[in-house]
GROMACS .gro file of N, CA, C and O in nm:
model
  520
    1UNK      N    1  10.982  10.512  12.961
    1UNK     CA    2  10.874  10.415  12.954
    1UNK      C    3  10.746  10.480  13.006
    1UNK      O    4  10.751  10.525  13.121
    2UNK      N    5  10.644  10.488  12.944
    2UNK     CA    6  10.509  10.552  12.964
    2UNK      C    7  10.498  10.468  13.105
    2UNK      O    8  10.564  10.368  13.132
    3UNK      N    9  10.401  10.532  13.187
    3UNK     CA   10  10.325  10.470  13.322
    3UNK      C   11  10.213  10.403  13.293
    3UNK      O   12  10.164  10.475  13.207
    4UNK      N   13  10.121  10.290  13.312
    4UNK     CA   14  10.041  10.251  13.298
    4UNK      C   15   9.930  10.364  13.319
    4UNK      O   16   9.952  10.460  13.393
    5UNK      N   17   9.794  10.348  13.241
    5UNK     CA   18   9.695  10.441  13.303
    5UNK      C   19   9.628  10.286  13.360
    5UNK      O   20   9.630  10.296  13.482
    6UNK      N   21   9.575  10.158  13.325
    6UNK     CA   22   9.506  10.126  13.325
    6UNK      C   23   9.564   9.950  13.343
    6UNK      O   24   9.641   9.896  13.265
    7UNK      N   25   9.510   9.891  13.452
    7UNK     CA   26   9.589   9.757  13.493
    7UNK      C   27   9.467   9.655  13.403
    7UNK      O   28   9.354   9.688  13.369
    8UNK      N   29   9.546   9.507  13.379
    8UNK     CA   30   9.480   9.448  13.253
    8UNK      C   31   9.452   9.291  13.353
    8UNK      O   32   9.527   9.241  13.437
    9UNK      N   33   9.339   9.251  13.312
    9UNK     CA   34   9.331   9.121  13.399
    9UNK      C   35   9.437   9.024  13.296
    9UNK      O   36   9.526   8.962  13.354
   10UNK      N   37   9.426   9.012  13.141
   10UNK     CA   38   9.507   8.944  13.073
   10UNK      C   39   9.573   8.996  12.949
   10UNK      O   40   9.561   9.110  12.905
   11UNK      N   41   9.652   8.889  12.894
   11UNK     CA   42   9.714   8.992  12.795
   11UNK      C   43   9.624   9.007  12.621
   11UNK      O   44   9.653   9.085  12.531
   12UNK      N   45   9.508   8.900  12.622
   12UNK     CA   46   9.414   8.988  12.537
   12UNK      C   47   9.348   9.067  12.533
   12UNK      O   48   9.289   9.110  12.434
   13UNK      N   49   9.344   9.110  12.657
   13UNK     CA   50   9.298   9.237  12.659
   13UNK      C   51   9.319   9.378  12.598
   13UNK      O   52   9.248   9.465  12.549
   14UNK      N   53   9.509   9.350  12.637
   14UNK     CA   54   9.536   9.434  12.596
   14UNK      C   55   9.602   9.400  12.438
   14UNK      O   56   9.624   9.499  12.367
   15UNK      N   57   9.629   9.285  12.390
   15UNK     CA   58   9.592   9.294  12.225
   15UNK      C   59   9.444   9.312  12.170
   15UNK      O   60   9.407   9.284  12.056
   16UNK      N   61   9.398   9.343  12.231
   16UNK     CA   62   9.246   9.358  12.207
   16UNK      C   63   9.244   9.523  12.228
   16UNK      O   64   9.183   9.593  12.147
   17UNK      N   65   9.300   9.571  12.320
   17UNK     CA   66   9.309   9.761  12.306
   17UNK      C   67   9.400   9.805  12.179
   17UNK      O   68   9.398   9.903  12.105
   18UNK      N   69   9.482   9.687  12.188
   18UNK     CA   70   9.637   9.753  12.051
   18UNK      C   71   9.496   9.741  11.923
   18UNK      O   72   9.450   9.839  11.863
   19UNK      N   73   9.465   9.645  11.912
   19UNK     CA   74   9.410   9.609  11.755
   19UNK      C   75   9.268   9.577  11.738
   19UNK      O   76   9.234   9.513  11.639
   20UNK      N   77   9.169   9.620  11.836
   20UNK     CA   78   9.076   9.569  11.829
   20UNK      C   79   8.979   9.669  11.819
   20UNK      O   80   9.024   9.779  11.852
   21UNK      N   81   8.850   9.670  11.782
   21UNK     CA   82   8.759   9.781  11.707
   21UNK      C   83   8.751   9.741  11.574
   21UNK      O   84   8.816   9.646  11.530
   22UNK      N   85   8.663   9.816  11.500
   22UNK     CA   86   8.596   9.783  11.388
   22UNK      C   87   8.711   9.799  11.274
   22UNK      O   88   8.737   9.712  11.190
   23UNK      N   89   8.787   9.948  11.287
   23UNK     CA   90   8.851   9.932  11.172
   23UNK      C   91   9.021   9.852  11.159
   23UNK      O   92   9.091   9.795  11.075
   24UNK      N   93   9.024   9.890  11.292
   24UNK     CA   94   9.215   9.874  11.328
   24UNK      C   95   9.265   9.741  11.275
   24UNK      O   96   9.373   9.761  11.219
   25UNK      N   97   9.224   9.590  11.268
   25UNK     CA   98   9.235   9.497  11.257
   25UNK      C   99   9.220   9.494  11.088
   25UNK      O  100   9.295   9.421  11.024
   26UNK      N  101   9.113   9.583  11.019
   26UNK     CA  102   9.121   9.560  10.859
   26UNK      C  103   9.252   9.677  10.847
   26UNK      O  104   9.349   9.637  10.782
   27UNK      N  105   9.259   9.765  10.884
   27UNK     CA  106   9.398   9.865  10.798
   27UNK      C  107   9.495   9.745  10.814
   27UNK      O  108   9.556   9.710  10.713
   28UNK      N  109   9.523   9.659  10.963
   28UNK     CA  110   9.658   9.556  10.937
   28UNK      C  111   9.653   9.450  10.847
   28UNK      O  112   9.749   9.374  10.828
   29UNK      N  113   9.532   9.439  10.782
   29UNK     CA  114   9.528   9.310  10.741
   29UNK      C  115   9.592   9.401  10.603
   29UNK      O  116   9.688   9.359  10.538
   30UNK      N  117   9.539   9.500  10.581
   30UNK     CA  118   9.545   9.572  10.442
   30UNK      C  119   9.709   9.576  10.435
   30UNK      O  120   9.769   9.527  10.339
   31UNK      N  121   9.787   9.650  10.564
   31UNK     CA  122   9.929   9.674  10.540
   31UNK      C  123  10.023   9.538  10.544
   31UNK      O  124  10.145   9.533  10.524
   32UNK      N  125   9.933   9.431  10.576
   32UNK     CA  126   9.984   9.278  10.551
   32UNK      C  127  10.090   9.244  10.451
   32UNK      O  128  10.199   9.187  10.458
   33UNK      N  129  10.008   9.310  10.337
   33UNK     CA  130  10.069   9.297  10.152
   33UNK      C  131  10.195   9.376  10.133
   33UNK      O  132  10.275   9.344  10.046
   34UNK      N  133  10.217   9.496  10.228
   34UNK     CA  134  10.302   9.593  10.188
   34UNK      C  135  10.253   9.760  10.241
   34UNK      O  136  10.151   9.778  10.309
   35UNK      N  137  10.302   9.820  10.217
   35UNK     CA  138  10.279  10.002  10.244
   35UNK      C  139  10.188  10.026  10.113
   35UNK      O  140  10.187   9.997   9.993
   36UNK      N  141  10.110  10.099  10.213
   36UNK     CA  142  10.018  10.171  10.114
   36UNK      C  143  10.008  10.323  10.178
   36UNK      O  144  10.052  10.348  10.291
   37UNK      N  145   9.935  10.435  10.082
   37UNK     CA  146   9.919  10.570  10.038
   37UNK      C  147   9.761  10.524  10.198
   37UNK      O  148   9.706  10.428  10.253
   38UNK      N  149   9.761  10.689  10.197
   38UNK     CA  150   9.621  10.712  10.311
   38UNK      C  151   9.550  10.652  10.207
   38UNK      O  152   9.533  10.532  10.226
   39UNK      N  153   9.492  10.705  10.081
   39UNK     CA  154   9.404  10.690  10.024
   39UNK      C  155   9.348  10.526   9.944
   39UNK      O  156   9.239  10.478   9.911
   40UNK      N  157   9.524  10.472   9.937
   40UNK     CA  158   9.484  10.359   9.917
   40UNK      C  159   9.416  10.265  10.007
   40UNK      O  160   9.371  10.158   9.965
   41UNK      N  161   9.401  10.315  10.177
   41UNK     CA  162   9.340  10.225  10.241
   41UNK      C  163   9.223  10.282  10.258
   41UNK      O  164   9.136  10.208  10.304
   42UNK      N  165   9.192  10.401  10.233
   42UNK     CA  166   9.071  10.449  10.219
   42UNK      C  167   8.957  10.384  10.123
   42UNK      O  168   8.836  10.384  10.146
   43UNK      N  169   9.025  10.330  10.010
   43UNK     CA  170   9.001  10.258   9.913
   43UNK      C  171   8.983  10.128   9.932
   43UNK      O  172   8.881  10.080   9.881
   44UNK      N  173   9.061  10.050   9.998
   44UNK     CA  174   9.050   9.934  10.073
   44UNK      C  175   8.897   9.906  10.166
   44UNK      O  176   8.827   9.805  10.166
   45UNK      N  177   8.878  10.042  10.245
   45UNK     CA  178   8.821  10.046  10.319
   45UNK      C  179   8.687  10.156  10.301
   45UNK      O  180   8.639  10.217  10.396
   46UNK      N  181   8.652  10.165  10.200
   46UNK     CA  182   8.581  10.239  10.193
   46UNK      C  183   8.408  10.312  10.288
   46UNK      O  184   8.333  10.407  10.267
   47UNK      N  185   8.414  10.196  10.396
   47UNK     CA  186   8.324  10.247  10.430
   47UNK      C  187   8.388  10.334  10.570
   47UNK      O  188   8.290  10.372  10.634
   48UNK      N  189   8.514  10.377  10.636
   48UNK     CA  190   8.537  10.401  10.765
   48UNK      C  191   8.578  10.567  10.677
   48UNK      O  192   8.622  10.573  10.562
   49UNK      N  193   8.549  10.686  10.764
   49UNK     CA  194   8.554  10.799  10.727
   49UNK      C  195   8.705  10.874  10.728
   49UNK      O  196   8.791  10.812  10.791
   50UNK      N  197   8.741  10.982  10.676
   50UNK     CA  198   8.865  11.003  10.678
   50UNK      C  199   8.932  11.037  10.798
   50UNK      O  200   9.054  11.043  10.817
   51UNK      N  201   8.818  11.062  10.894
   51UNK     CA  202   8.855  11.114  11.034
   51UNK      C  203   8.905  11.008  11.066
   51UNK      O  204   9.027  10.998  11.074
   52UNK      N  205   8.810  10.890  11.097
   52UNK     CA  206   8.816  10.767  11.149
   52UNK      C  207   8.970  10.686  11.132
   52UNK      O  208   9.044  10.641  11.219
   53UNK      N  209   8.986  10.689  10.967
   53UNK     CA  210   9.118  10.659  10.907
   53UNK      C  211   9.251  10.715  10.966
   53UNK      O  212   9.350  10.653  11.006
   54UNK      N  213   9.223  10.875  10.960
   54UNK     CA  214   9.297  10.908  11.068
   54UNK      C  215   9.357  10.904  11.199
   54UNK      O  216   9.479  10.893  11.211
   55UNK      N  217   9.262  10.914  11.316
   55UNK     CA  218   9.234  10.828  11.413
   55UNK      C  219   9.343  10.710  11.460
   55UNK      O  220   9.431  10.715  11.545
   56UNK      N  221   9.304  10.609  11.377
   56UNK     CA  222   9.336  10.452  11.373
   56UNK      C  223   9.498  10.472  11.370
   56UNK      O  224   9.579  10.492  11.461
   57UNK      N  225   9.511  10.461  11.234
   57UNK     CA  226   9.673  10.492  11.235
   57UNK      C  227   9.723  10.579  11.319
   57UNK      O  228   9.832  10.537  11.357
   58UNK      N  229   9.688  10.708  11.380
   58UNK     CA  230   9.715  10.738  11.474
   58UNK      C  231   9.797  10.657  11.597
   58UNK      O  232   9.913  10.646  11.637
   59UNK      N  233   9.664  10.610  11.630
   59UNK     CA  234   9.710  10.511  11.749
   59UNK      C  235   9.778  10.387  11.701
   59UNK      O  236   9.846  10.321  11.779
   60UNK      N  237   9.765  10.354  11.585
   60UNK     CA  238   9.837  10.206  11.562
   60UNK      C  239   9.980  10.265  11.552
   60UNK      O  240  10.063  10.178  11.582
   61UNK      N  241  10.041  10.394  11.518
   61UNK     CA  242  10.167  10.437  11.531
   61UNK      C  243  10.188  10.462  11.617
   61UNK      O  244  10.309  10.442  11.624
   62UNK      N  245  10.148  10.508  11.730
   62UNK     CA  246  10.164  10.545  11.856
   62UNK      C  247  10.176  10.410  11.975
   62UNK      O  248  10.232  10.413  12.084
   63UNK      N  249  10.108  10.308  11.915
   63UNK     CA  250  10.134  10.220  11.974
   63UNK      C  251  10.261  10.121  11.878
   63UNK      O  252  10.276   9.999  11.890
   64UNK      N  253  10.323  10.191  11.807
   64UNK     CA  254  10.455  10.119  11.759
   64UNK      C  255  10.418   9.993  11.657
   64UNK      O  256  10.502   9.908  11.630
   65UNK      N  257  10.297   9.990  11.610
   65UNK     CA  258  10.263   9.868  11.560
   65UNK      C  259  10.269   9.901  11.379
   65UNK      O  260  10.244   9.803  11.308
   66UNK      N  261  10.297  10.015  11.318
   66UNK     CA  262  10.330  10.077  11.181
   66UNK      C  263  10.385  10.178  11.211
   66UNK      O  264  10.388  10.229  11.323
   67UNK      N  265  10.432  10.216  11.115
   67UNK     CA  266  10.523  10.344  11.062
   67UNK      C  267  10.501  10.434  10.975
   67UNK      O  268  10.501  10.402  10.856
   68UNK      N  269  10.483  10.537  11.004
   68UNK     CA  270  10.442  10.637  10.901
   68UNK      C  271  10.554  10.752  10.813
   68UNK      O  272  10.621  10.844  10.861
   69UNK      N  273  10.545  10.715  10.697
   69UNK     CA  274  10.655  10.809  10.633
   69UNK      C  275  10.601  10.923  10.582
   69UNK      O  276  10.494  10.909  10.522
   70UNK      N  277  10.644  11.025  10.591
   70UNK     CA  278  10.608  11.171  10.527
   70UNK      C  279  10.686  11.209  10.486
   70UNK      O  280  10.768  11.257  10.564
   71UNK      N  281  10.718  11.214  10.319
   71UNK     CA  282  10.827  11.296  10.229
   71UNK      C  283  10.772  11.413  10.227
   71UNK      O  284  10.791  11.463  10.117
   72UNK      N  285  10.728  11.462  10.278
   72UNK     CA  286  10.749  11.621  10.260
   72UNK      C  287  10.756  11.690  10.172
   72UNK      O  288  10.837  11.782  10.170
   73UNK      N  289  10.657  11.660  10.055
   73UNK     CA  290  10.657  11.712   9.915
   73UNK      C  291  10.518  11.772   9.929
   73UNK      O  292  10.446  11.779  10.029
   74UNK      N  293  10.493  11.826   9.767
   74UNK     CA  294  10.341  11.867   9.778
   74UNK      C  295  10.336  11.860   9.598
   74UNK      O  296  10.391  11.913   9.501
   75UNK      N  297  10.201  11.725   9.638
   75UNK     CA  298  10.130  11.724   9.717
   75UNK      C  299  10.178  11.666   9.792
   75UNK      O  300  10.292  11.630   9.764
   76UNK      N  301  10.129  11.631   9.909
   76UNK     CA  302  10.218  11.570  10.056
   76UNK      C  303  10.187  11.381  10.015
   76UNK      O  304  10.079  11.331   9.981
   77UNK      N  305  10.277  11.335  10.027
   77UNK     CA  306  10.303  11.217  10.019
   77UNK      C  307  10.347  11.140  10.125
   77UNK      O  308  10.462  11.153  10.167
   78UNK      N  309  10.256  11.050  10.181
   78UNK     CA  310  10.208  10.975  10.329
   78UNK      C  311  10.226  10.827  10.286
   78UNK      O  312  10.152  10.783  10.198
   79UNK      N  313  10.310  10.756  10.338
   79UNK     CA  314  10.314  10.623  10.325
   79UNK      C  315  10.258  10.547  10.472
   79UNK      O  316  10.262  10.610  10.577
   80UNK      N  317  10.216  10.435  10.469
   80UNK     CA  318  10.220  10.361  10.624
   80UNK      C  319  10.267  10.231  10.566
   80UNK      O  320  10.253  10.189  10.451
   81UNK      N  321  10.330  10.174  10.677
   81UNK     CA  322  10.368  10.044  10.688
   81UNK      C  323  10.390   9.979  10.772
   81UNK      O  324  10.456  10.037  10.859
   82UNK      N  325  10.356   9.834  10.802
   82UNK     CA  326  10.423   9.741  10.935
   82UNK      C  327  10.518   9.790  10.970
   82UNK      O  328  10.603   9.826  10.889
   83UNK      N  329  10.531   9.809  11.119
   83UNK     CA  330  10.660   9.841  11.138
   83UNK      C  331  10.706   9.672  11.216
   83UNK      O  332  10.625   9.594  11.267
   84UNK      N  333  10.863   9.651  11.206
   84UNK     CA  334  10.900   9.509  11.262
   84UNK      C  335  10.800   9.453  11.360
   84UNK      O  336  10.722   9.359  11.342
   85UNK      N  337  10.820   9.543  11.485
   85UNK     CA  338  10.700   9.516  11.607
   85UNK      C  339  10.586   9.447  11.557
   85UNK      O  340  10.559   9.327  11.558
   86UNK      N  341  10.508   9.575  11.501
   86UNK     CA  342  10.399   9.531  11.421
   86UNK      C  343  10.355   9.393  11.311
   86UNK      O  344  10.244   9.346  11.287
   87UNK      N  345  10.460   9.364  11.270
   87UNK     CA  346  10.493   9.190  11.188
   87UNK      C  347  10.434   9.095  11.272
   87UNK      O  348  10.357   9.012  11.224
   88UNK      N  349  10.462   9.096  11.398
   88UNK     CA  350  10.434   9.020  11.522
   88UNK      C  351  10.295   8.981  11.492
   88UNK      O  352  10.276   8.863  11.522
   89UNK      N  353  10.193   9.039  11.445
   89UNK     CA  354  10.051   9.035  11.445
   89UNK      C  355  10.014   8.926  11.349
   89UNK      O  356   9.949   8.822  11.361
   90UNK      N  357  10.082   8.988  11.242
   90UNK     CA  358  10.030   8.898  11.107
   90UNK      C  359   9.996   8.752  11.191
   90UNK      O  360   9.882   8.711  11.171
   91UNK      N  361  10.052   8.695  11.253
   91UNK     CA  362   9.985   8.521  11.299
   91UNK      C  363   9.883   8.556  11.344
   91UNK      O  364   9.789   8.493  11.296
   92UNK      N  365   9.859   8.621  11.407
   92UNK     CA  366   9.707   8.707  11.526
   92UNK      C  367   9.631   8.747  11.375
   92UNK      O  368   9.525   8.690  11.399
   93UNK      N  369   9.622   8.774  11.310
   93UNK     CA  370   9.522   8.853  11.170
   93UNK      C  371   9.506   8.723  11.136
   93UNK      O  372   9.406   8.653  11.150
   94UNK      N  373   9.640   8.688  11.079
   94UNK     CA  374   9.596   8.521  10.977
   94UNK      C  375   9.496   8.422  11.038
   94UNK      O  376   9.405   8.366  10.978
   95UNK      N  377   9.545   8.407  11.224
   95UNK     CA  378   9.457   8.290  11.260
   95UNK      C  379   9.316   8.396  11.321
   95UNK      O  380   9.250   8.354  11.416
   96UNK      N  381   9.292   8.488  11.276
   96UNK     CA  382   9.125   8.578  11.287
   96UNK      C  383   9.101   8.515  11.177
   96UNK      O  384   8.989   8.463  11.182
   97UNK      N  385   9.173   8.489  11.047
   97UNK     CA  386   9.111   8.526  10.885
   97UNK      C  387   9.043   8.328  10.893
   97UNK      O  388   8.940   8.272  10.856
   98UNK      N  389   9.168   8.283  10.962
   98UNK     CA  390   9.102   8.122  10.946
   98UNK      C  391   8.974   8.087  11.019
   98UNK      O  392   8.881   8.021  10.973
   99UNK      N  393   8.983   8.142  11.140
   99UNK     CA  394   8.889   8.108  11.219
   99UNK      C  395   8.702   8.182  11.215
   99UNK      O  396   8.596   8.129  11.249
  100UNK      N  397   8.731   8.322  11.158
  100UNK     CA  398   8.619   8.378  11.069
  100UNK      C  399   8.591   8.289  10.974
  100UNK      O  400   8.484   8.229  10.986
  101UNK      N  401   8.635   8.274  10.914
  101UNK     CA  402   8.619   8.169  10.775
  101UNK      C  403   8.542   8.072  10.775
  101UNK      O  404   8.460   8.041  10.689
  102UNK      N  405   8.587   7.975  10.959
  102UNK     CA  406   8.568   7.838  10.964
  102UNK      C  407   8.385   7.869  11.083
  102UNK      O  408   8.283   7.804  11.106
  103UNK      N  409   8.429   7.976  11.116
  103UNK     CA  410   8.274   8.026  11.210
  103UNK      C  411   8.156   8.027  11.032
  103UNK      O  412   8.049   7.972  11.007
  104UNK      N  413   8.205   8.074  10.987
  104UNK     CA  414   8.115   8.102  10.833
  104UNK      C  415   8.090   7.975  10.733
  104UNK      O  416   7.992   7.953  10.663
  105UNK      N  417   8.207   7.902  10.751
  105UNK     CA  418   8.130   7.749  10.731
  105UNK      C  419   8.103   7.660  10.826
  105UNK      O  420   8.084   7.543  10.793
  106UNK      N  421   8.097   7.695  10.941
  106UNK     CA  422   8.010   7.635  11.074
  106UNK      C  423   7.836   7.664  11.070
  106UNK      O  424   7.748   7.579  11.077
  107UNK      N  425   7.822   7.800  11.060
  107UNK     CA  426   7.689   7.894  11.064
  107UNK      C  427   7.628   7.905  10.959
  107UNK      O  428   7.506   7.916  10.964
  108UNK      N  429   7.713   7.905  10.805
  108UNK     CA  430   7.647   7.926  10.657
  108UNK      C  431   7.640   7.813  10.606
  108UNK      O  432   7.552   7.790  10.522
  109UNK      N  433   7.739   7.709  10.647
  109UNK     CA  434   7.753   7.593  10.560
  109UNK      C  435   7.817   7.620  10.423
  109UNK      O  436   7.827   7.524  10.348
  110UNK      N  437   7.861   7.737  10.383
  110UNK     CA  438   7.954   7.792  10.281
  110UNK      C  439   8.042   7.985  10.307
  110UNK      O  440   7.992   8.097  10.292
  111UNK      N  441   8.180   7.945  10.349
  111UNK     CA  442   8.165   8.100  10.353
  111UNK      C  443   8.149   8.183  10.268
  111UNK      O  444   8.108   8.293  10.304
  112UNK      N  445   8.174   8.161  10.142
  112UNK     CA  446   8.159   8.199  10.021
  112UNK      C  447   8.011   8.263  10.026
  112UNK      O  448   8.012   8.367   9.960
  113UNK      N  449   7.918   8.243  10.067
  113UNK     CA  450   7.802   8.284  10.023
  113UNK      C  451   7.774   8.440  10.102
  113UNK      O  452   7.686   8.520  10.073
  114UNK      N  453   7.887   8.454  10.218
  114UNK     CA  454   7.888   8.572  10.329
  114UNK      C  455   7.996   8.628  10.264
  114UNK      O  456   8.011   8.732  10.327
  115UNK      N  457   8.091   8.626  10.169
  115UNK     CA  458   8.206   8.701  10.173
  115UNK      C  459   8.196   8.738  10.051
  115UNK      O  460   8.178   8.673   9.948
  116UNK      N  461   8.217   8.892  10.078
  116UNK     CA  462   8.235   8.981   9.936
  116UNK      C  463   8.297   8.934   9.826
  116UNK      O  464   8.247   8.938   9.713
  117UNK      N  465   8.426   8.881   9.859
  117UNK     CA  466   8.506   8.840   9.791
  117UNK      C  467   8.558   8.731   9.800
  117UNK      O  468   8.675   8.736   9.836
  118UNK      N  469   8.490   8.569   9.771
  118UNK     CA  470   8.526   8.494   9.778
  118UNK      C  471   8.629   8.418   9.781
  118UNK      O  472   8.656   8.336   9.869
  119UNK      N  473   8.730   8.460   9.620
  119UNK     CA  474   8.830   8.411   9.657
  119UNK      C  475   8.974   8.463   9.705
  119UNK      O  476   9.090   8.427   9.684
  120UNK      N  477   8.907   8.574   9.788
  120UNK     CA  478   9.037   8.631   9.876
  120UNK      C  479   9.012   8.509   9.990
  120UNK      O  480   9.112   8.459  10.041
  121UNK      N  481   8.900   8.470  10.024
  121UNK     CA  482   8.900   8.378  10.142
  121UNK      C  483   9.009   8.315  10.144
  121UNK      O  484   9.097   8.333  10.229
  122UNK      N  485   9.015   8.213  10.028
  122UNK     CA  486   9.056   8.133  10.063
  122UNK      C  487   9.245   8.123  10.007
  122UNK      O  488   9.310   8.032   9.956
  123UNK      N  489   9.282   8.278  10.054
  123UNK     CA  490   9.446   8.281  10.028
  123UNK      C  491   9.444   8.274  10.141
  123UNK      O  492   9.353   8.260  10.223
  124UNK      N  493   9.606   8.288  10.153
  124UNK     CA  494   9.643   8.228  10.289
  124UNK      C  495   9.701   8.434  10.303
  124UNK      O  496   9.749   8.500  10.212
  125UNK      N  497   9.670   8.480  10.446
  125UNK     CA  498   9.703   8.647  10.498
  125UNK      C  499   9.852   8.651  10.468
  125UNK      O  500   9.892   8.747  10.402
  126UNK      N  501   9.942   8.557  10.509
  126UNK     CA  502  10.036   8.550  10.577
  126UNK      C  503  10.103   8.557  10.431
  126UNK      O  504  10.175   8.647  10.388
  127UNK      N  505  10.068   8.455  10.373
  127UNK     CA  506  10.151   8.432  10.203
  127UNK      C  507  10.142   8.583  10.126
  127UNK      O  508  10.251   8.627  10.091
  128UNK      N  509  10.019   8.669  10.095
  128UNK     CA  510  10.029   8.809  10.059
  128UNK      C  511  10.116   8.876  10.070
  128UNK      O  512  10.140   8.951   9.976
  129UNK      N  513  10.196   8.880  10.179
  129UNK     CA  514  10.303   8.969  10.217
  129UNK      C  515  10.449   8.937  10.150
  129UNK      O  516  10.526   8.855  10.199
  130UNK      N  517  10.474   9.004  10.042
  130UNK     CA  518  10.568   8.995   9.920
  130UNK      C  519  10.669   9.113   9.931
  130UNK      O  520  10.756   9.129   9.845
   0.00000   0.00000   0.00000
């Protein structure tokens, strides 16, 4: 069992170190649906850099929250996916996706008019996952 480096006043805090930052919270929402290729979340995500991409999953595997497969072919073929642990979240993503939503028709009076993609809004995170 690792030693603590760092004592937490609560425990969002520290779901807030596991998943929190700009990109970490969209790659889970992305691996929500299923495993995807590096590049497909690169694609997903097109504005966070390959370093960055790197990075993330990094630590989201390291913190046990996905799984990374490497068949060992070439070209090299990289899968990621929820790992069980990691499932745990999806309620934590879904109730971000409702409550973003409901801040955006609090503040816009339509979220639709703020969201790229309208009618991803209004699926449900949790139902995606097939």
């Amino acid at each position: 069992m690792e030693q603590p480096q760092k004592k937490y006043r609560v425990g969002v805090e520290v779901t807030l170190d596991v998943i929190g930052g700009k990109w970490k919270s969209l790659i889970l929402y992305h691996l929500v649906s299923g495993t995807k290729r590096f590049n497909e979340l690169k694609r997903l995500i097109p504005e966070i850099s390959h370093k960055m991409l790197t990075q993330q999953l990094r630590e989201l595997e390291r913190d046990g929250v996905l799984l990374r497969r490497d068949y060992e072919e070439v070209p090299p073929k990289v899968e990621y996916e929820l790992s069980e642990y990691g499932s745990g979240l999806i309620g934590v993503l879904d109730f971000f996706c409702y409550w973003g939503e409901a801040h955006l028709d609090r503040v816009y009076g339509d979220r639709r008019l703020m969201l790229e993609d309208p009618f991803e809004a209004d699926s449900d995170l949790a139902g995606t996952a097939d």
